[in-house]
mmCIF file with all atom_site columns, C-alpha atoms in Angstrom:
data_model
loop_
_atom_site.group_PDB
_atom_site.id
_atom_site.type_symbol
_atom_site.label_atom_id
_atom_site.label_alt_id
_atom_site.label_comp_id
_atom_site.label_asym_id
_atom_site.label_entity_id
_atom_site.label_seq_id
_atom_site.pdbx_PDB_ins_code
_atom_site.Cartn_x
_atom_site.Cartn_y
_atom_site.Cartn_z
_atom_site.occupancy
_atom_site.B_iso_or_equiv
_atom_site.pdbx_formal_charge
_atom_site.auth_seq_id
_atom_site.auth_comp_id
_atom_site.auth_asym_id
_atom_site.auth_atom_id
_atom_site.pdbx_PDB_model_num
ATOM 1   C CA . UNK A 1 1   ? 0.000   0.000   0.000   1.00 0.00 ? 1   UNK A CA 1
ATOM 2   C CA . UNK A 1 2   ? 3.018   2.576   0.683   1.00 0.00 ? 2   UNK A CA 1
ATOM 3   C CA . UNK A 1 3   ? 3.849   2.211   -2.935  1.00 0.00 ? 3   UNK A CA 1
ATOM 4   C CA . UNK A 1 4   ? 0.942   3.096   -3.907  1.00 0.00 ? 4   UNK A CA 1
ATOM 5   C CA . UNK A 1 5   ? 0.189   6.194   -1.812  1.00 0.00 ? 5   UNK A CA 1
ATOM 6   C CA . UNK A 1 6   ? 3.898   7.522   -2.648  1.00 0.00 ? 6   UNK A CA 1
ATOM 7   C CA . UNK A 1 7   ? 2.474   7.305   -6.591  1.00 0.00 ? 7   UNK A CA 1
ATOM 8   C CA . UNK A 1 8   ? -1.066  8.411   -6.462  1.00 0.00 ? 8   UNK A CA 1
ATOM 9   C CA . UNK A 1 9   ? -0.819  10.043  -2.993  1.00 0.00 ? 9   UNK A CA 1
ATOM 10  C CA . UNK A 1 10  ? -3.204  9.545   -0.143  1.00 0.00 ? 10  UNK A CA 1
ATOM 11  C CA . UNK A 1 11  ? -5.927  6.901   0.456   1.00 0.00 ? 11  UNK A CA 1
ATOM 12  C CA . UNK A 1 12  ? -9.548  9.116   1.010   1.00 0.00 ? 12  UNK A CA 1
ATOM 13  C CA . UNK A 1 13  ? -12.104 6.840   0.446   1.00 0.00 ? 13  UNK A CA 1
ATOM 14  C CA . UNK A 1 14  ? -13.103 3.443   -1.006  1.00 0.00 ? 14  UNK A CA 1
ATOM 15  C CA . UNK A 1 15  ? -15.277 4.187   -3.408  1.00 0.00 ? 15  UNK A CA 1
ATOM 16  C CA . UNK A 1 16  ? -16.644 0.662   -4.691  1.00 0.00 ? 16  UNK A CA 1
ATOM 17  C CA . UNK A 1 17  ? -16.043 -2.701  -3.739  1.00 0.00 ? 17  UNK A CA 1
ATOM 18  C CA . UNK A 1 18  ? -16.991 -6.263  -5.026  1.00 0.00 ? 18  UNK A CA 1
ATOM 19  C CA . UNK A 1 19  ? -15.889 -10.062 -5.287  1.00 0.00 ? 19  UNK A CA 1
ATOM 20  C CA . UNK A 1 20  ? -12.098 -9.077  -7.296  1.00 0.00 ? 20  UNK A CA 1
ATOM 21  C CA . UNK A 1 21  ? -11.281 -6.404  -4.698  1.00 0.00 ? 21  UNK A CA 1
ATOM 22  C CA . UNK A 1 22  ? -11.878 -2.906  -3.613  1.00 0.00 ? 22  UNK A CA 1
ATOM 23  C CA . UNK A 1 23  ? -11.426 0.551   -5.930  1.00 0.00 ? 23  UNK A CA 1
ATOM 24  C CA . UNK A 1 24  ? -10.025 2.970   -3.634  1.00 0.00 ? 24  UNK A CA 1
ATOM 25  C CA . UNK A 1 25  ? -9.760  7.040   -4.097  1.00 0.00 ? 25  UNK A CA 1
ATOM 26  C CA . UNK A 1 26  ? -6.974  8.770   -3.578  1.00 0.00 ? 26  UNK A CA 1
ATOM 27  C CA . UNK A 1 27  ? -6.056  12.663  -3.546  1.00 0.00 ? 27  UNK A CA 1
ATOM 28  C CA . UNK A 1 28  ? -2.616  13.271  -4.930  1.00 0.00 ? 28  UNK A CA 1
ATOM 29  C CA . UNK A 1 29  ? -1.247  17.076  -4.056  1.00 0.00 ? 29  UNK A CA 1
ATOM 30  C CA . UNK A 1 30  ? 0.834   18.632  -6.861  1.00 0.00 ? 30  UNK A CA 1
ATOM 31  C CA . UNK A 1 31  ? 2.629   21.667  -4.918  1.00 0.00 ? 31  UNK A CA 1
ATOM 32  C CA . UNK A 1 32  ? 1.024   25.079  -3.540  1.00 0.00 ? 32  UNK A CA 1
ATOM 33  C CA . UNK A 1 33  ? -1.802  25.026  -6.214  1.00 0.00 ? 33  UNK A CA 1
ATOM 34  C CA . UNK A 1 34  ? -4.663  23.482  -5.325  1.00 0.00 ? 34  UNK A CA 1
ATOM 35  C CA . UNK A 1 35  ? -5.591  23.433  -9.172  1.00 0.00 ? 35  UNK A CA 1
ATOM 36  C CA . UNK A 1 36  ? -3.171  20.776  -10.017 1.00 0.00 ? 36  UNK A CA 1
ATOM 37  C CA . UNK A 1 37  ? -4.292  18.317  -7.341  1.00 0.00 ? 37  UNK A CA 1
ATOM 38  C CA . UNK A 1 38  ? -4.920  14.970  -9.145  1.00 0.00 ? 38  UNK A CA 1
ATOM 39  C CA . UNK A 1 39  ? -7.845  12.395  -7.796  1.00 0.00 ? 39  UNK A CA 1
ATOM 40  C CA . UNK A 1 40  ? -7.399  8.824   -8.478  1.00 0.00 ? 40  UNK A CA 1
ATOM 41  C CA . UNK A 1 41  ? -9.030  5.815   -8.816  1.00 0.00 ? 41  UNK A CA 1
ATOM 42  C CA . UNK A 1 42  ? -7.341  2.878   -7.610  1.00 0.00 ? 42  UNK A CA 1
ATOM 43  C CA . UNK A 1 43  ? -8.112  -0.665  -8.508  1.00 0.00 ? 43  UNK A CA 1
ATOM 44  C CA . UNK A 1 44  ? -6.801  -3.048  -5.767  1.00 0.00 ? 44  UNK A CA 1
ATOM 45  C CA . UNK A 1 45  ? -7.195  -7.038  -6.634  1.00 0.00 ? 45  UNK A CA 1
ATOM 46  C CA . UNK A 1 46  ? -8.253  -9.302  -4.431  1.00 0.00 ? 46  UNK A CA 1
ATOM 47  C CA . UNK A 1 47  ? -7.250  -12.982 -5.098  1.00 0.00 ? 47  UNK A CA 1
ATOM 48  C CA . UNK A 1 48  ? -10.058 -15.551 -4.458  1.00 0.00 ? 48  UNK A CA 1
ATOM 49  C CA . UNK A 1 49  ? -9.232  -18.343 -2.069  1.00 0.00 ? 49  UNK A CA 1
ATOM 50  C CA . UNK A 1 50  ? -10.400 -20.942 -4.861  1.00 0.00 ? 50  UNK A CA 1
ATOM 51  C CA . UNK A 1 51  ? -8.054  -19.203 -7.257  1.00 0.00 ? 51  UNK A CA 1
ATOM 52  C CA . UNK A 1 52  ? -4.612  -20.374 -7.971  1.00 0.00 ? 52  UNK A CA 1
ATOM 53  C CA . UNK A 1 53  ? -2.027  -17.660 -8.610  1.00 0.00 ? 53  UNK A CA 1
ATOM 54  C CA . UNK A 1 54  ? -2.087  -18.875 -12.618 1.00 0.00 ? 54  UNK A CA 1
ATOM 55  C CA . UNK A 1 55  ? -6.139  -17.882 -12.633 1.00 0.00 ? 55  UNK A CA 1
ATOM 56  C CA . UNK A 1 56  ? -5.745  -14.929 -11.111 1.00 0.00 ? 56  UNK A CA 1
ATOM 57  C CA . UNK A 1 57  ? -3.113  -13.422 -12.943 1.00 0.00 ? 57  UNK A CA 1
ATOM 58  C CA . UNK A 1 58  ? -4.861  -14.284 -15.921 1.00 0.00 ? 58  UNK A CA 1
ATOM 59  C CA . UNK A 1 59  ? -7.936  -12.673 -14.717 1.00 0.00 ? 59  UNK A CA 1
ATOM 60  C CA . UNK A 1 60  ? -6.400  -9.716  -14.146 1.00 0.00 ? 60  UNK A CA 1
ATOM 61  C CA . UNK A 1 61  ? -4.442  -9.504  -16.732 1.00 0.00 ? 61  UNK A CA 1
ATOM 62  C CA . UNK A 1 62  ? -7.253  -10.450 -19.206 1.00 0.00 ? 62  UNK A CA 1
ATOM 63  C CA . UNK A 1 63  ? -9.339  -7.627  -17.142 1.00 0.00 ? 63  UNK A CA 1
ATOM 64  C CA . UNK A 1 64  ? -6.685  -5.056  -17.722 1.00 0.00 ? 64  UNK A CA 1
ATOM 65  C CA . UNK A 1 65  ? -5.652  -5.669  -21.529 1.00 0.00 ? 65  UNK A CA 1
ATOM 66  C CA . UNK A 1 66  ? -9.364  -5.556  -22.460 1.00 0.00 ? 66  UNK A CA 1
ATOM 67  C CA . UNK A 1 67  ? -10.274 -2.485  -20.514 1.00 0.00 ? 67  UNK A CA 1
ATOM 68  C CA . UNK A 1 68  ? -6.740  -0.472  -21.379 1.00 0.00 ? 68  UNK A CA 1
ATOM 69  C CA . UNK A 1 69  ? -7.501  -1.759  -25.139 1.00 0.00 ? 69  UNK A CA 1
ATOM 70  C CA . UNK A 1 70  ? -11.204 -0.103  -24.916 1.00 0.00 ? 70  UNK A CA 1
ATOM 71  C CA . UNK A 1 71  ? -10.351 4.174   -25.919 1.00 0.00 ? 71  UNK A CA 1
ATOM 72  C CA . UNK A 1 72  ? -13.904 5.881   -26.055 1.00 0.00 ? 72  UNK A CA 1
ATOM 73  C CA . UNK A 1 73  ? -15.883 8.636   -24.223 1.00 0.00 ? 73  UNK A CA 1
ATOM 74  C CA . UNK A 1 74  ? -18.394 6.183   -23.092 1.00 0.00 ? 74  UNK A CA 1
ATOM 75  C CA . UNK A 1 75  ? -15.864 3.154   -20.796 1.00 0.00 ? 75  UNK A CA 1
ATOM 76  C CA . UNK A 1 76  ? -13.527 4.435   -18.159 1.00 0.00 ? 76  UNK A CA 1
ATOM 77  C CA . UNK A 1 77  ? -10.778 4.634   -19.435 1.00 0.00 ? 77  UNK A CA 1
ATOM 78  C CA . UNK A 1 78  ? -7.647  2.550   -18.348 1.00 0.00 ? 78  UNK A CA 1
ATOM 79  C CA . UNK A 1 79  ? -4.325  4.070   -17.278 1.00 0.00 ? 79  UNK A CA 1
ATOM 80  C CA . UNK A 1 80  ? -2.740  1.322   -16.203 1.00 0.00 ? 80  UNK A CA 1
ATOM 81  C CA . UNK A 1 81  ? -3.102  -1.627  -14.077 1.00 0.00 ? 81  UNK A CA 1
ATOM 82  C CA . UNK A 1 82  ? -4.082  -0.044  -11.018 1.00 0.00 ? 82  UNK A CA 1
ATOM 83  C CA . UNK A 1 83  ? -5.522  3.353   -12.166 1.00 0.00 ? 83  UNK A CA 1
ATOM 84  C CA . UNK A 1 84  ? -8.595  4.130   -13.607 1.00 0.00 ? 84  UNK A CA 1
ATOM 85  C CA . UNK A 1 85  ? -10.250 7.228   -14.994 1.00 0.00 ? 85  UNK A CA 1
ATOM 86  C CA . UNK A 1 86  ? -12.073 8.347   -11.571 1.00 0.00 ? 86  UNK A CA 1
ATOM 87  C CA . UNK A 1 87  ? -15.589 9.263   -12.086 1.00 0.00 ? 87  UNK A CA 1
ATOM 88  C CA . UNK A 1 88  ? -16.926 11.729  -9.251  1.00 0.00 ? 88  UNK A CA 1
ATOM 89  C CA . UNK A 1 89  ? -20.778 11.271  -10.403 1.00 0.00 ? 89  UNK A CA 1
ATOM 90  C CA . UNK A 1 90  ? -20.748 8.045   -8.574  1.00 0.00 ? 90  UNK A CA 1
ATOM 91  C CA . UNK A 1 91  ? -22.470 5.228   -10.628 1.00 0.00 ? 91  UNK A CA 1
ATOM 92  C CA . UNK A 1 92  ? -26.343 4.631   -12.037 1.00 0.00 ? 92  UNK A CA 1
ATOM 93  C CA . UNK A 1 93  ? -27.613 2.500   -9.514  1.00 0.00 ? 93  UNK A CA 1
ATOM 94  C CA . UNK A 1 94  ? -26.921 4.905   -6.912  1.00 0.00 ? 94  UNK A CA 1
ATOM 95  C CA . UNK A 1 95  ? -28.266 8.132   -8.352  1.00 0.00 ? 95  UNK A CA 1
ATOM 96  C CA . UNK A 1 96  ? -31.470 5.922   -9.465  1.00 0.00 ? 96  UNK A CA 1
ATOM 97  C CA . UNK A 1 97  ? -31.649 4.751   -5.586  1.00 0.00 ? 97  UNK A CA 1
ATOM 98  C CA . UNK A 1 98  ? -31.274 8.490   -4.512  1.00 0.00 ? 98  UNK A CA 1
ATOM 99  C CA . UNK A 1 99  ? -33.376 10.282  -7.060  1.00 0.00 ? 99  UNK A CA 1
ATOM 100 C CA . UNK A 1 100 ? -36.513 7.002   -6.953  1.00 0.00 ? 100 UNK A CA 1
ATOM 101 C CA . UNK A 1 101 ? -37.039 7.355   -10.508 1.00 0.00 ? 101 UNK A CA 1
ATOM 102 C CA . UNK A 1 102 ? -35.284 9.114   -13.512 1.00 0.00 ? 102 UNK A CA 1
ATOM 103 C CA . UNK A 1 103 ? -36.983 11.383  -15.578 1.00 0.00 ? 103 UNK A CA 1
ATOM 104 C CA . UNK A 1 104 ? -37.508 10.123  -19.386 1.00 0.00 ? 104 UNK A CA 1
ATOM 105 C CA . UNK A 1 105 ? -34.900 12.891  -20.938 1.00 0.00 ? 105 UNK A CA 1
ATOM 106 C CA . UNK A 1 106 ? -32.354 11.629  -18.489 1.00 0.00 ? 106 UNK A CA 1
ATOM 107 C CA . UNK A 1 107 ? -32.892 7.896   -18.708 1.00 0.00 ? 107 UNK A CA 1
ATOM 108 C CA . UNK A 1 108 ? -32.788 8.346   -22.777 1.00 0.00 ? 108 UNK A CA 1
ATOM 109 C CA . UNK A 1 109 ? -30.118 10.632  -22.629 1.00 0.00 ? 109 UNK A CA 1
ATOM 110 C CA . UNK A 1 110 ? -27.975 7.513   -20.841 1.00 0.00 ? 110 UNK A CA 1
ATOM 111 C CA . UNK A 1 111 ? -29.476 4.886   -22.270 1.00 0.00 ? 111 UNK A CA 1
ATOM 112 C CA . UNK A 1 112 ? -28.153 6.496   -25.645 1.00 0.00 ? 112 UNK A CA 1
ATOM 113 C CA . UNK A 1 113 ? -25.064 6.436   -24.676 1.00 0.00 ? 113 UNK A CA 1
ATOM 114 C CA . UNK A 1 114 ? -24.818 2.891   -22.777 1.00 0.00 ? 114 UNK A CA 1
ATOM 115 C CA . UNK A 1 115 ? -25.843 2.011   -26.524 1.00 0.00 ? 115 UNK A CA 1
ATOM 116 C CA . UNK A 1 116 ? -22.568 4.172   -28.352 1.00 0.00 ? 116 UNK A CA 1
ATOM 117 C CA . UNK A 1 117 ? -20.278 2.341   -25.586 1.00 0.00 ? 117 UNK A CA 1
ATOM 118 C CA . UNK A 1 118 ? -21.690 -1.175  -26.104 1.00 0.00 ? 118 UNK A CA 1
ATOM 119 C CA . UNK A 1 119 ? -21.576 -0.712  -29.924 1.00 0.00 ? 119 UNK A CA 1
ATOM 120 C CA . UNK A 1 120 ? -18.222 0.461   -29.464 1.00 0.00 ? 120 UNK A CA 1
ATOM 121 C CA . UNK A 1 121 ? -17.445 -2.895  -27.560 1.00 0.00 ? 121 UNK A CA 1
ATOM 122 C CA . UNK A 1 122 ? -19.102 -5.041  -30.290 1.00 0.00 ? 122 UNK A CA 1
ATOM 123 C CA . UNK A 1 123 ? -17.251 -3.344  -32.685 1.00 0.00 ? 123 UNK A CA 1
ATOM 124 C CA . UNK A 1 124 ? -13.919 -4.204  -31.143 1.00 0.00 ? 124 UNK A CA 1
ATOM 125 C CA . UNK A 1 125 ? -15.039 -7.945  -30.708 1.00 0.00 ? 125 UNK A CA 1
ATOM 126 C CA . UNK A 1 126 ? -15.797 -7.539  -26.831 1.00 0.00 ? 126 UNK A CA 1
ATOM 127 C CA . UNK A 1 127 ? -18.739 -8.725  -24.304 1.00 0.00 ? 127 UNK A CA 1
ATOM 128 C CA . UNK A 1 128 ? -18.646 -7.495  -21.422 1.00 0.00 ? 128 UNK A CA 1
ATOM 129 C CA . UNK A 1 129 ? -21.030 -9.869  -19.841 1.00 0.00 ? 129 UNK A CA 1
ATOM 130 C CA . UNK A 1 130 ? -21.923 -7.655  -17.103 1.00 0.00 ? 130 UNK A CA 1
ATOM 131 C CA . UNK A 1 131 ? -23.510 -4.612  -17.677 1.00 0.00 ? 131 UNK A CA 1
ATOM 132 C CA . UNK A 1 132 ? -25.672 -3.222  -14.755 1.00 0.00 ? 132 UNK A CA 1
ATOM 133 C CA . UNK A 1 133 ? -26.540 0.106   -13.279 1.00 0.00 ? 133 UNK A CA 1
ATOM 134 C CA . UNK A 1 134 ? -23.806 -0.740  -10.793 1.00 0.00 ? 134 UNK A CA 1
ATOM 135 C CA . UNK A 1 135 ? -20.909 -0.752  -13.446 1.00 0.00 ? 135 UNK A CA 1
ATOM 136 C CA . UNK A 1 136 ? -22.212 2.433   -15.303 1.00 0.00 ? 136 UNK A CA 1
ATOM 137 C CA . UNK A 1 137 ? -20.114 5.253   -13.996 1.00 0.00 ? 137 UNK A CA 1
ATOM 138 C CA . UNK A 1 138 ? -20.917 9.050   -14.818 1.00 0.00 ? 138 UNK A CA 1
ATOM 139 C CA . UNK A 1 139 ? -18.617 12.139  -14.850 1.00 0.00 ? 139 UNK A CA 1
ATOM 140 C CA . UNK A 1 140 ? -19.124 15.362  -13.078 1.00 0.00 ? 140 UNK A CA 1
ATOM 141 C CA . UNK A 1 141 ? -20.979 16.969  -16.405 1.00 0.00 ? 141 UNK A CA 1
ATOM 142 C CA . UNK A 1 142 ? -23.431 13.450  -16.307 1.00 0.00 ? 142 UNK A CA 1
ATOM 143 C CA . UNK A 1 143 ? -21.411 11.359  -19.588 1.00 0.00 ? 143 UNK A CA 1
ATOM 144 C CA . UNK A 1 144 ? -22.211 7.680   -18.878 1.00 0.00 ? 144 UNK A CA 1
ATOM 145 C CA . UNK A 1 145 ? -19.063 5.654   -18.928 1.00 0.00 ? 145 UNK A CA 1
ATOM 146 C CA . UNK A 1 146 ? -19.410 1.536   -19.221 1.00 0.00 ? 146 UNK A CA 1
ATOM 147 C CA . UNK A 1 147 ? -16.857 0.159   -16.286 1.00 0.00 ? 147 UNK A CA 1
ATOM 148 C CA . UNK A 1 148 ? -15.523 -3.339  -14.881 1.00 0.00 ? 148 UNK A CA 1
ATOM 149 C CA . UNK A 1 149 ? -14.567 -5.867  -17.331 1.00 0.00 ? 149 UNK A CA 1
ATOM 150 C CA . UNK A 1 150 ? -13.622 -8.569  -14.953 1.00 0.00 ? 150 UNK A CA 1
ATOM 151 C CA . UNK A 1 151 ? -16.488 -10.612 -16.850 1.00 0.00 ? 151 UNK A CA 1
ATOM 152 C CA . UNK A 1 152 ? -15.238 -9.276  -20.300 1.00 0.00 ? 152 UNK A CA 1
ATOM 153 C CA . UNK A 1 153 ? -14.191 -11.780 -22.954 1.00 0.00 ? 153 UNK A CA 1
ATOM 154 C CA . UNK A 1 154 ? -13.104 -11.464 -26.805 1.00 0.00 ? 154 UNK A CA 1
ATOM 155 C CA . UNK A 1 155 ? -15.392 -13.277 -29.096 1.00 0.00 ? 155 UNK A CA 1
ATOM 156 C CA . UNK A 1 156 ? -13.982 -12.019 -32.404 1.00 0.00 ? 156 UNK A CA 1
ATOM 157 C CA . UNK A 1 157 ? -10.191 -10.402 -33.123 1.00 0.00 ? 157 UNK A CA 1
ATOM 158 C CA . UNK A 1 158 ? -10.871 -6.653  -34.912 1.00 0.00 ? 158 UNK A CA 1
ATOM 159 C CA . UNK A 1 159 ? -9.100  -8.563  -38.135 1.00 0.00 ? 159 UNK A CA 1
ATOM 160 C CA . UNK A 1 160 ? -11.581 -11.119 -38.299 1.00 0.00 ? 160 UNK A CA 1
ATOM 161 C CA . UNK A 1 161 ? -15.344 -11.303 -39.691 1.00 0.00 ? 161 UNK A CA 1
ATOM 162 C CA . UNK A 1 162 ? -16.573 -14.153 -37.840 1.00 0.00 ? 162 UNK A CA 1
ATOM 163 C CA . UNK A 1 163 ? -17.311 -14.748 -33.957 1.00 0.00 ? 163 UNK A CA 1
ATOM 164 C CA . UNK A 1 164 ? -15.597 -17.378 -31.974 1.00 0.00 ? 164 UNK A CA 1
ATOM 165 C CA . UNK A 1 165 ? -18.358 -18.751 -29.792 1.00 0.00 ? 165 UNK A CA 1
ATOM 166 C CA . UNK A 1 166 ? -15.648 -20.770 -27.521 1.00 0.00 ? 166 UNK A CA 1
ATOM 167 C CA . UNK A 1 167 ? -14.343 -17.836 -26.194 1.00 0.00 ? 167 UNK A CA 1
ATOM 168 C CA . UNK A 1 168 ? -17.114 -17.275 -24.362 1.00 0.00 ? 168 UNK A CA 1
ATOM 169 C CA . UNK A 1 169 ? -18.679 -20.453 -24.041 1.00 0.00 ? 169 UNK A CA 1
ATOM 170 C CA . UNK A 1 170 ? -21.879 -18.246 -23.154 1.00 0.00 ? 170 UNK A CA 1
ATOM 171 C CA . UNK A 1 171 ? -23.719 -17.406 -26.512 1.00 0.00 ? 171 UNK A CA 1
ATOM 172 C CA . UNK A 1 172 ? -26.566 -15.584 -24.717 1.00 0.00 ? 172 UNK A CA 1
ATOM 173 C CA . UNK A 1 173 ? -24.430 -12.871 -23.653 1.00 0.00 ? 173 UNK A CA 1
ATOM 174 C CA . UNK A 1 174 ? -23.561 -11.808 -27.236 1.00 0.00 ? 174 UNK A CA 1
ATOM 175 C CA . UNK A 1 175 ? -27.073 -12.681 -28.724 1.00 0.00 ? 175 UNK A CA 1
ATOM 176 C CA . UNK A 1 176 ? -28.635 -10.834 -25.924 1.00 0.00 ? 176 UNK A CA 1
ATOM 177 C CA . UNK A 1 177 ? -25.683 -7.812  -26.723 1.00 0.00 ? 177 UNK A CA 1
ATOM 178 C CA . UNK A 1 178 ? -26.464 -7.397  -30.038 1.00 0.00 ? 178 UNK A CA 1
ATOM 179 C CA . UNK A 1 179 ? -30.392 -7.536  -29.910 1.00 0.00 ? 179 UNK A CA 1
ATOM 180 C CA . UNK A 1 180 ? -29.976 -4.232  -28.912 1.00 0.00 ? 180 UNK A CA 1
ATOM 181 C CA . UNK A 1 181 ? -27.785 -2.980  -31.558 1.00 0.00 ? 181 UNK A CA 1
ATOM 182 C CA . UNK A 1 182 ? -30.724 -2.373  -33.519 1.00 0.00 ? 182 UNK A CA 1
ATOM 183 C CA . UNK A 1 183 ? -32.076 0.208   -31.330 1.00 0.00 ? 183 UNK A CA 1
#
């Protein structure tokens, strides 16, 4: 942990947690002005007790080279194993929990742009196999971004026309995916 407060400065908050490990917040102070102060958000793994330490390097690995691949306004973008793009709107579940219902403009406003970042996804030959309120961040200025792809897997290399079923081994999630495309 002192490693990575000395590189992202200190620990403020944990911000989500879930089965793979905790995403902590830090505040990082860049000199006398308060204007170059950098928040972070840290992704800390968590290794399962039934996973061996080949599983859950490929995990995260296979987490981390799909998410760092992913480069559009709509996913979180990836800096590097541990840091992610920190997104201080919190995430859809809890501003649907705090505000008890979204009005239409606003739910069709994000639900227009879950659809750009999931076509995005297909695009690049990606599921992400679990999309839920809980994984849709949002930025200060309300831009939906499509987070955790611990679940993610590659059903089709961007060079090739057909899908690799396989890969998946879970054909629902990218019949059920692209259903939607057509919206």
């Amino acid at each position: 942990m002192a490693v990575i407060t000395q590189k992202y400065g200190q620990i403020c908050d944990i911000i989500g947690h879930g089965s793979s490990g905790v995403v902590l917040l830090s505040h990082k102070v860049q000199g006398c002005n308060p204007n170059l102060d950098r928040f972070y958000a840290i992704k800390v793994f968590r290794r399962g007790a039934e996973s061996t330490g080949t599983a859950y390097r490929r995990r995260v690995d296979t987490e981390f080279f799909i998410s760092a691949s992913l480069q559009h306004h709509n996913i979180v973008r990836t800096f590097n194993l541990f840091r992610i793009k920190y997104c201080s709107g919190g995430d859809l579940h809890s501003l649907i929990v705090t505000s008890g219902q979204l009005e239409q403009a606003k739910a069709d406003y994000f639900f227009k742009q879950l659809i750009h970042g999931i076509d995005f996804i297909l695009e690049i030959g990606i599921a992400h196999r679990d999309l839920k309120p809980e994984n849709l961040l949002l930025s200060p200025n309300g831009c939906l971004k499509i987070s955790d792809f611990r679940s993610a897997r590659c059903f089709r290399l961007s060079w090739e026309n057909h899908v690799h079923i396989s890969r998946t081994r879970r054909l629902f999630y990218i019949v059920g995916t692209i259903s939607m495309r057509g919206i």
